mmCIF file of C-alpha atoms in Angstrom:
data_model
loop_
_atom_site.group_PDB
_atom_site.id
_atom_site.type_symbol
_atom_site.label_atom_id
_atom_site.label_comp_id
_atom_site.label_asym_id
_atom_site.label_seq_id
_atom_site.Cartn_x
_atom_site.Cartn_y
_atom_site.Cartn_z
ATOM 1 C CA UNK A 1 110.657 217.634 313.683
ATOM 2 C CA UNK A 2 114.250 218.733 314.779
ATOM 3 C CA UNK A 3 115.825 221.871 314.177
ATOM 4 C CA UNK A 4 118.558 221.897 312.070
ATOM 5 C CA UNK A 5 122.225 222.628 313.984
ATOM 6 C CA UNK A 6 121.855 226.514 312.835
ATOM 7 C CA UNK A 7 118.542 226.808 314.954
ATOM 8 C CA UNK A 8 114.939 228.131 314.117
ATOM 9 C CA UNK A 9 114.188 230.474 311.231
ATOM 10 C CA UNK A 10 112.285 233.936 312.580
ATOM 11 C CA UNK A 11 109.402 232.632 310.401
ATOM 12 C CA UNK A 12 109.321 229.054 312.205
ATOM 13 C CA UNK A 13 109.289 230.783 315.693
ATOM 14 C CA UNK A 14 106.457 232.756 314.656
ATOM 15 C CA UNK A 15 104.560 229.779 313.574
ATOM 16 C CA UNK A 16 105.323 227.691 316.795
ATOM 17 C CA UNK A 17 104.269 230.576 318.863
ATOM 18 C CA UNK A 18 101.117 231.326 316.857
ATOM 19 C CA UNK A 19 100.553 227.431 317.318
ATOM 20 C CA UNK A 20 100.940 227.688 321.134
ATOM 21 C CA UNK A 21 104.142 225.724 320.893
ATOM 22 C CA UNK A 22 105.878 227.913 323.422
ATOM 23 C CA UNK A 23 107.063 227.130 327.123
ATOM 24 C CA UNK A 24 104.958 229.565 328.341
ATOM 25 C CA UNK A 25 104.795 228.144 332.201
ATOM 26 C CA UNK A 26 102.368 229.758 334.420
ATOM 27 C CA UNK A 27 103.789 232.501 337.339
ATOM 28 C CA UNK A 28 103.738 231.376 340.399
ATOM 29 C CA UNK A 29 100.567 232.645 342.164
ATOM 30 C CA UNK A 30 101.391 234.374 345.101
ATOM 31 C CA UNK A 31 98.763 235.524 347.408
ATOM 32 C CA UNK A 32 97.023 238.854 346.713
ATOM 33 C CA UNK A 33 96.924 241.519 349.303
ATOM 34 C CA UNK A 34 93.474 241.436 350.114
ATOM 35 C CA UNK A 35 93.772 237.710 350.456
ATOM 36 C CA UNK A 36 96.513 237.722 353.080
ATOM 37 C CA UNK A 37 94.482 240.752 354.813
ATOM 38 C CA UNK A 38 91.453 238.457 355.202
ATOM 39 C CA UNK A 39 93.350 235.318 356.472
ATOM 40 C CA UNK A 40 95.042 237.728 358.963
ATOM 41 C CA UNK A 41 91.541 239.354 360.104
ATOM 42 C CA UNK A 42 89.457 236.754 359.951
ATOM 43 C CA UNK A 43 91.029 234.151 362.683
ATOM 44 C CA UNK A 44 89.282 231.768 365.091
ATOM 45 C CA UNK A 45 91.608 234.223 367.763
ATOM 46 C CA UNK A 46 90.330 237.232 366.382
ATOM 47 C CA UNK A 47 86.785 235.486 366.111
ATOM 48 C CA UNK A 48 87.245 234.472 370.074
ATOM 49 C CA UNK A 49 88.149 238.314 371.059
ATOM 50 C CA UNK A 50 85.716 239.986 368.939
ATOM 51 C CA UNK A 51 82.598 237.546 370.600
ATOM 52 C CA UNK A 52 84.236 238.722 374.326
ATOM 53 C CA UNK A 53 84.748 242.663 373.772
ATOM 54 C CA UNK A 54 81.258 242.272 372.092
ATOM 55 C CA UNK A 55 80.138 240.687 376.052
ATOM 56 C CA UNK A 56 82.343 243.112 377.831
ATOM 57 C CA UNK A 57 81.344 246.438 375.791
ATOM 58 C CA UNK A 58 77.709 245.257 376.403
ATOM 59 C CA UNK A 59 78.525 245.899 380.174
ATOM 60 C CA UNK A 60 79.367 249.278 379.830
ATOM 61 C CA UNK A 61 82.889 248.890 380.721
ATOM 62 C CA UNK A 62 85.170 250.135 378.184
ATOM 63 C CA UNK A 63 88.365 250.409 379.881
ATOM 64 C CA UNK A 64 87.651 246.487 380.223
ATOM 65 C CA UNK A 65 87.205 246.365 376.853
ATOM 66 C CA UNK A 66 90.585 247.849 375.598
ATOM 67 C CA UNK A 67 91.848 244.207 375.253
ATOM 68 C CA UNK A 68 90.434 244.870 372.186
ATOM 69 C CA UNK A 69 93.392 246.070 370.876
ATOM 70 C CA UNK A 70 94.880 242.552 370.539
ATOM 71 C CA UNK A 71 92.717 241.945 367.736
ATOM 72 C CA UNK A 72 94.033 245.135 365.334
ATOM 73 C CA UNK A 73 97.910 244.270 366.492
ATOM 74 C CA UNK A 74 97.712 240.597 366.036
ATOM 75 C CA UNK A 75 95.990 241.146 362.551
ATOM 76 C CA UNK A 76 98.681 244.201 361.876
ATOM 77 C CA UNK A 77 101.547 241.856 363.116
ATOM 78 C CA UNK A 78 100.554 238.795 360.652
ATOM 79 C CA UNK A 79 99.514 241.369 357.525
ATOM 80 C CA UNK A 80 102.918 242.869 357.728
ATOM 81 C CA UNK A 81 104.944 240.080 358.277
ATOM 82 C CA UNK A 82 103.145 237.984 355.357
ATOM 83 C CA UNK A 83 103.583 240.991 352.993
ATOM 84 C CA UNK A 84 106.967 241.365 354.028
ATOM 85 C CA UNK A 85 107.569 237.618 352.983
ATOM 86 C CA UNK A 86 105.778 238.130 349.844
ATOM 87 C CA UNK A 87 107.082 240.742 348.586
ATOM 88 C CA UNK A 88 110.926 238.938 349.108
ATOM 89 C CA UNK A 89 109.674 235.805 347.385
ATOM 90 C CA UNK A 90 108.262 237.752 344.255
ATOM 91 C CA UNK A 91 111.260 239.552 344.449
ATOM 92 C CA UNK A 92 113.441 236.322 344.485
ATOM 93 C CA UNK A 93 111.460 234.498 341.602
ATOM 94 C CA UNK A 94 112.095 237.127 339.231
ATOM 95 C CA UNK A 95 115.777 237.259 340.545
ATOM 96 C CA UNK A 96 116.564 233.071 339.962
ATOM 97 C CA UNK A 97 114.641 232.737 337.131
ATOM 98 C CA UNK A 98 117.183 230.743 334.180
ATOM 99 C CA UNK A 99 117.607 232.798 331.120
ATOM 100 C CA UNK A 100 118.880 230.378 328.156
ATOM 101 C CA UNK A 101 120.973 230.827 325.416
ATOM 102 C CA UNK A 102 118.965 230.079 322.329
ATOM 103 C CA UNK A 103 120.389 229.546 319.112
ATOM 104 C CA UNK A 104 118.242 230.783 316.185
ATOM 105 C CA UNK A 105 119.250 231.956 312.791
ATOM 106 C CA UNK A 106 119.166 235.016 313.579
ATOM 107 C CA UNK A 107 121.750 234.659 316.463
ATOM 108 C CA UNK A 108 122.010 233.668 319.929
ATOM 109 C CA UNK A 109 120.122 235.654 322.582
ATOM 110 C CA UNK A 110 119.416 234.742 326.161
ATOM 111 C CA UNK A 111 115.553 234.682 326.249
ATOM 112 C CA UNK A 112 113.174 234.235 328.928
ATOM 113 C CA UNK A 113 112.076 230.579 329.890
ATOM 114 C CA UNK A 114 108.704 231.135 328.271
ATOM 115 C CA UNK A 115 110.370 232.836 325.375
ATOM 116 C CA UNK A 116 111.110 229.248 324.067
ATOM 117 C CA UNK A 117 109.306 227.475 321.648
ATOM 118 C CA UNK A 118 109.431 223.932 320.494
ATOM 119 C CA UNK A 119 112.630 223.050 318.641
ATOM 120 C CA UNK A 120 114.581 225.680 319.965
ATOM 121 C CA UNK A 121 118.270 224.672 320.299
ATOM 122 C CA UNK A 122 119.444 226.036 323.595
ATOM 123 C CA UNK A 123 122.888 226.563 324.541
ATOM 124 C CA UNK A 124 124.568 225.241 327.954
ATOM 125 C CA UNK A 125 127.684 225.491 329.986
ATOM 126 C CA UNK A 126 128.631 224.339 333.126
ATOM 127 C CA UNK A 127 126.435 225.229 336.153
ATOM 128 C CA UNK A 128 123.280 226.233 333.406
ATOM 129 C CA UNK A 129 119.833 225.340 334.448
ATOM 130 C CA UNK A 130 117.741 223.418 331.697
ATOM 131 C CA UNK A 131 114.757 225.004 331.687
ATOM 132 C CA UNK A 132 112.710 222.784 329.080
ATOM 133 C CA UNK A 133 113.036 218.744 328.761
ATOM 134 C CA UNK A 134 114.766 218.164 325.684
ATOM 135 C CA UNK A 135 117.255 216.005 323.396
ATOM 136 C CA UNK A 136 121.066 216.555 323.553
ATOM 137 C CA UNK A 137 122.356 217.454 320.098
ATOM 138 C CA UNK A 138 126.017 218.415 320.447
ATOM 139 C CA UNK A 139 129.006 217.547 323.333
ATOM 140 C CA UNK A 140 131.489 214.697 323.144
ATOM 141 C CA UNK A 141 130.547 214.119 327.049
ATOM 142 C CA UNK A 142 128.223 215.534 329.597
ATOM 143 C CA UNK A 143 127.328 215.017 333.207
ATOM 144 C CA UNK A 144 123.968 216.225 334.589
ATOM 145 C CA UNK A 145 122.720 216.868 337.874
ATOM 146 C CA UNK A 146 119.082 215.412 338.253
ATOM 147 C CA UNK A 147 119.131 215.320 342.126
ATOM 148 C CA UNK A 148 116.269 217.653 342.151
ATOM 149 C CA UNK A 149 113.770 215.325 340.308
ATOM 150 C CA UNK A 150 114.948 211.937 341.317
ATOM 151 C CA UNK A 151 116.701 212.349 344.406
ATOM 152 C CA UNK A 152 119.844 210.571 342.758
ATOM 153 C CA UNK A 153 123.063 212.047 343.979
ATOM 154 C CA UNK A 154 125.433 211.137 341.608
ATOM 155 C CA UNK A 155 125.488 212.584 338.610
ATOM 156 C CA UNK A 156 124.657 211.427 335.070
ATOM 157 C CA UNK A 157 126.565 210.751 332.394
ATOM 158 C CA UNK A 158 124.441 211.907 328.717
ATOM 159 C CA UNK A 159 125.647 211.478 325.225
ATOM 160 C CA UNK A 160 124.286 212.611 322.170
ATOM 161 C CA UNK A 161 120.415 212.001 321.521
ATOM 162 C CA UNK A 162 119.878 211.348 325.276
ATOM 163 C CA UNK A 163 117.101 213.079 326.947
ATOM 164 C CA UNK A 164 117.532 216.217 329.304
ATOM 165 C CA UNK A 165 114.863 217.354 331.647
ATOM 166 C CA UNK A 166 113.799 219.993 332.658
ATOM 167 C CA UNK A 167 114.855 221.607 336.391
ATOM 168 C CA UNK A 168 118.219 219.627 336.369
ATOM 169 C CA UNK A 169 121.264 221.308 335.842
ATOM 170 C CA UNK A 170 124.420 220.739 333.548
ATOM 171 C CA UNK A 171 127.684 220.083 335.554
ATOM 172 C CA UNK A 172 130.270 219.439 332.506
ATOM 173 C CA UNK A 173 130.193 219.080 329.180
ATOM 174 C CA UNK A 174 133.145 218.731 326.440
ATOM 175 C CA UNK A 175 132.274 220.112 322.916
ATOM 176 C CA UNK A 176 131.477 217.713 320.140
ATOM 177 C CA UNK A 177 135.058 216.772 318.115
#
């Protein structure tokens, strides 16, 4: 069904999301701490070191064996350096992430991507992210930038009851007359 030009009731957003009708899209999984630790430690260099100060400690030379250390700094050099990098992506997902303009009954309120549920009317302007694939309702024009998904460099001209997708982004639009 499609939602009337006044958007969703509170009552029909409740529904949807009790339905699972929602754009809940999964996080991006990152990896965890310990995961990055063990991909750091456990190395075919590492592996190779460890076997040879295993050889030379069996010796009895231990000042022989302090090449050693090269195992805890190359596995302390790629833990914090990884971290480092994940903790600036996580950081940088939360910081692009779109936050639409939904048009309910209730009012308008910029919600979270996975804050939308089906039928939601979103709101757009020039330079907005569409963050859900979707029908165009209301403009008298509108160009759209779908580069992203089809490589196409131009952009594209929509019209009323033309489809939108999602992850291409609104260049211009005139309002409806």
């Amino acid at each position: 069904t499609v939602a009337h030009a006044m958007g969703l009731s509170d009552a029909e957003v409740a529904t949807r999301v009790a339905e699972g009708k929602t754009n809940d899209v999964p996080s991006r999984a990152s990896r965890s701490v310990r995961d990055i630790v063990r991909a750091n430690v456990f190395t075919r260099i590492n592996a190779i070191l460890g076997v040879l100060l295993l050889i030379v400690l069996a010796t009895g030379s231990l000042i022989n064996g302090l090449f050693g250390l090269l195992i805890i700094a190359n596995s302390a050099i790629g833990i914090i350096q990884e971290w480092r990098a994940k903790k600036t992506l996580d950081s940088l997902a939360i910081v692009g992430q779109a936050r639409p303009s939904v048009r309910r009954q209730s009012g308008t309120a910029d919600l979270a991507p996975n804050e939308v549920v089906l039928d939601d009317i979103i709101e757009l302007g020039p330079g907005d992210q569409i963050v859900v694939d979707g029908q165009l309702l209301e403009a008298a024009t509108c160009e759209v930038d779908e580069s992203l998904l089809t490589g196409e460099a131009d952009p594209i001209a929509k019209s009323v009851g033309d489809s939108v997708l999602s992850g291409s982004c609104l260049l211009y639009t005139s309002p409806s007359p």
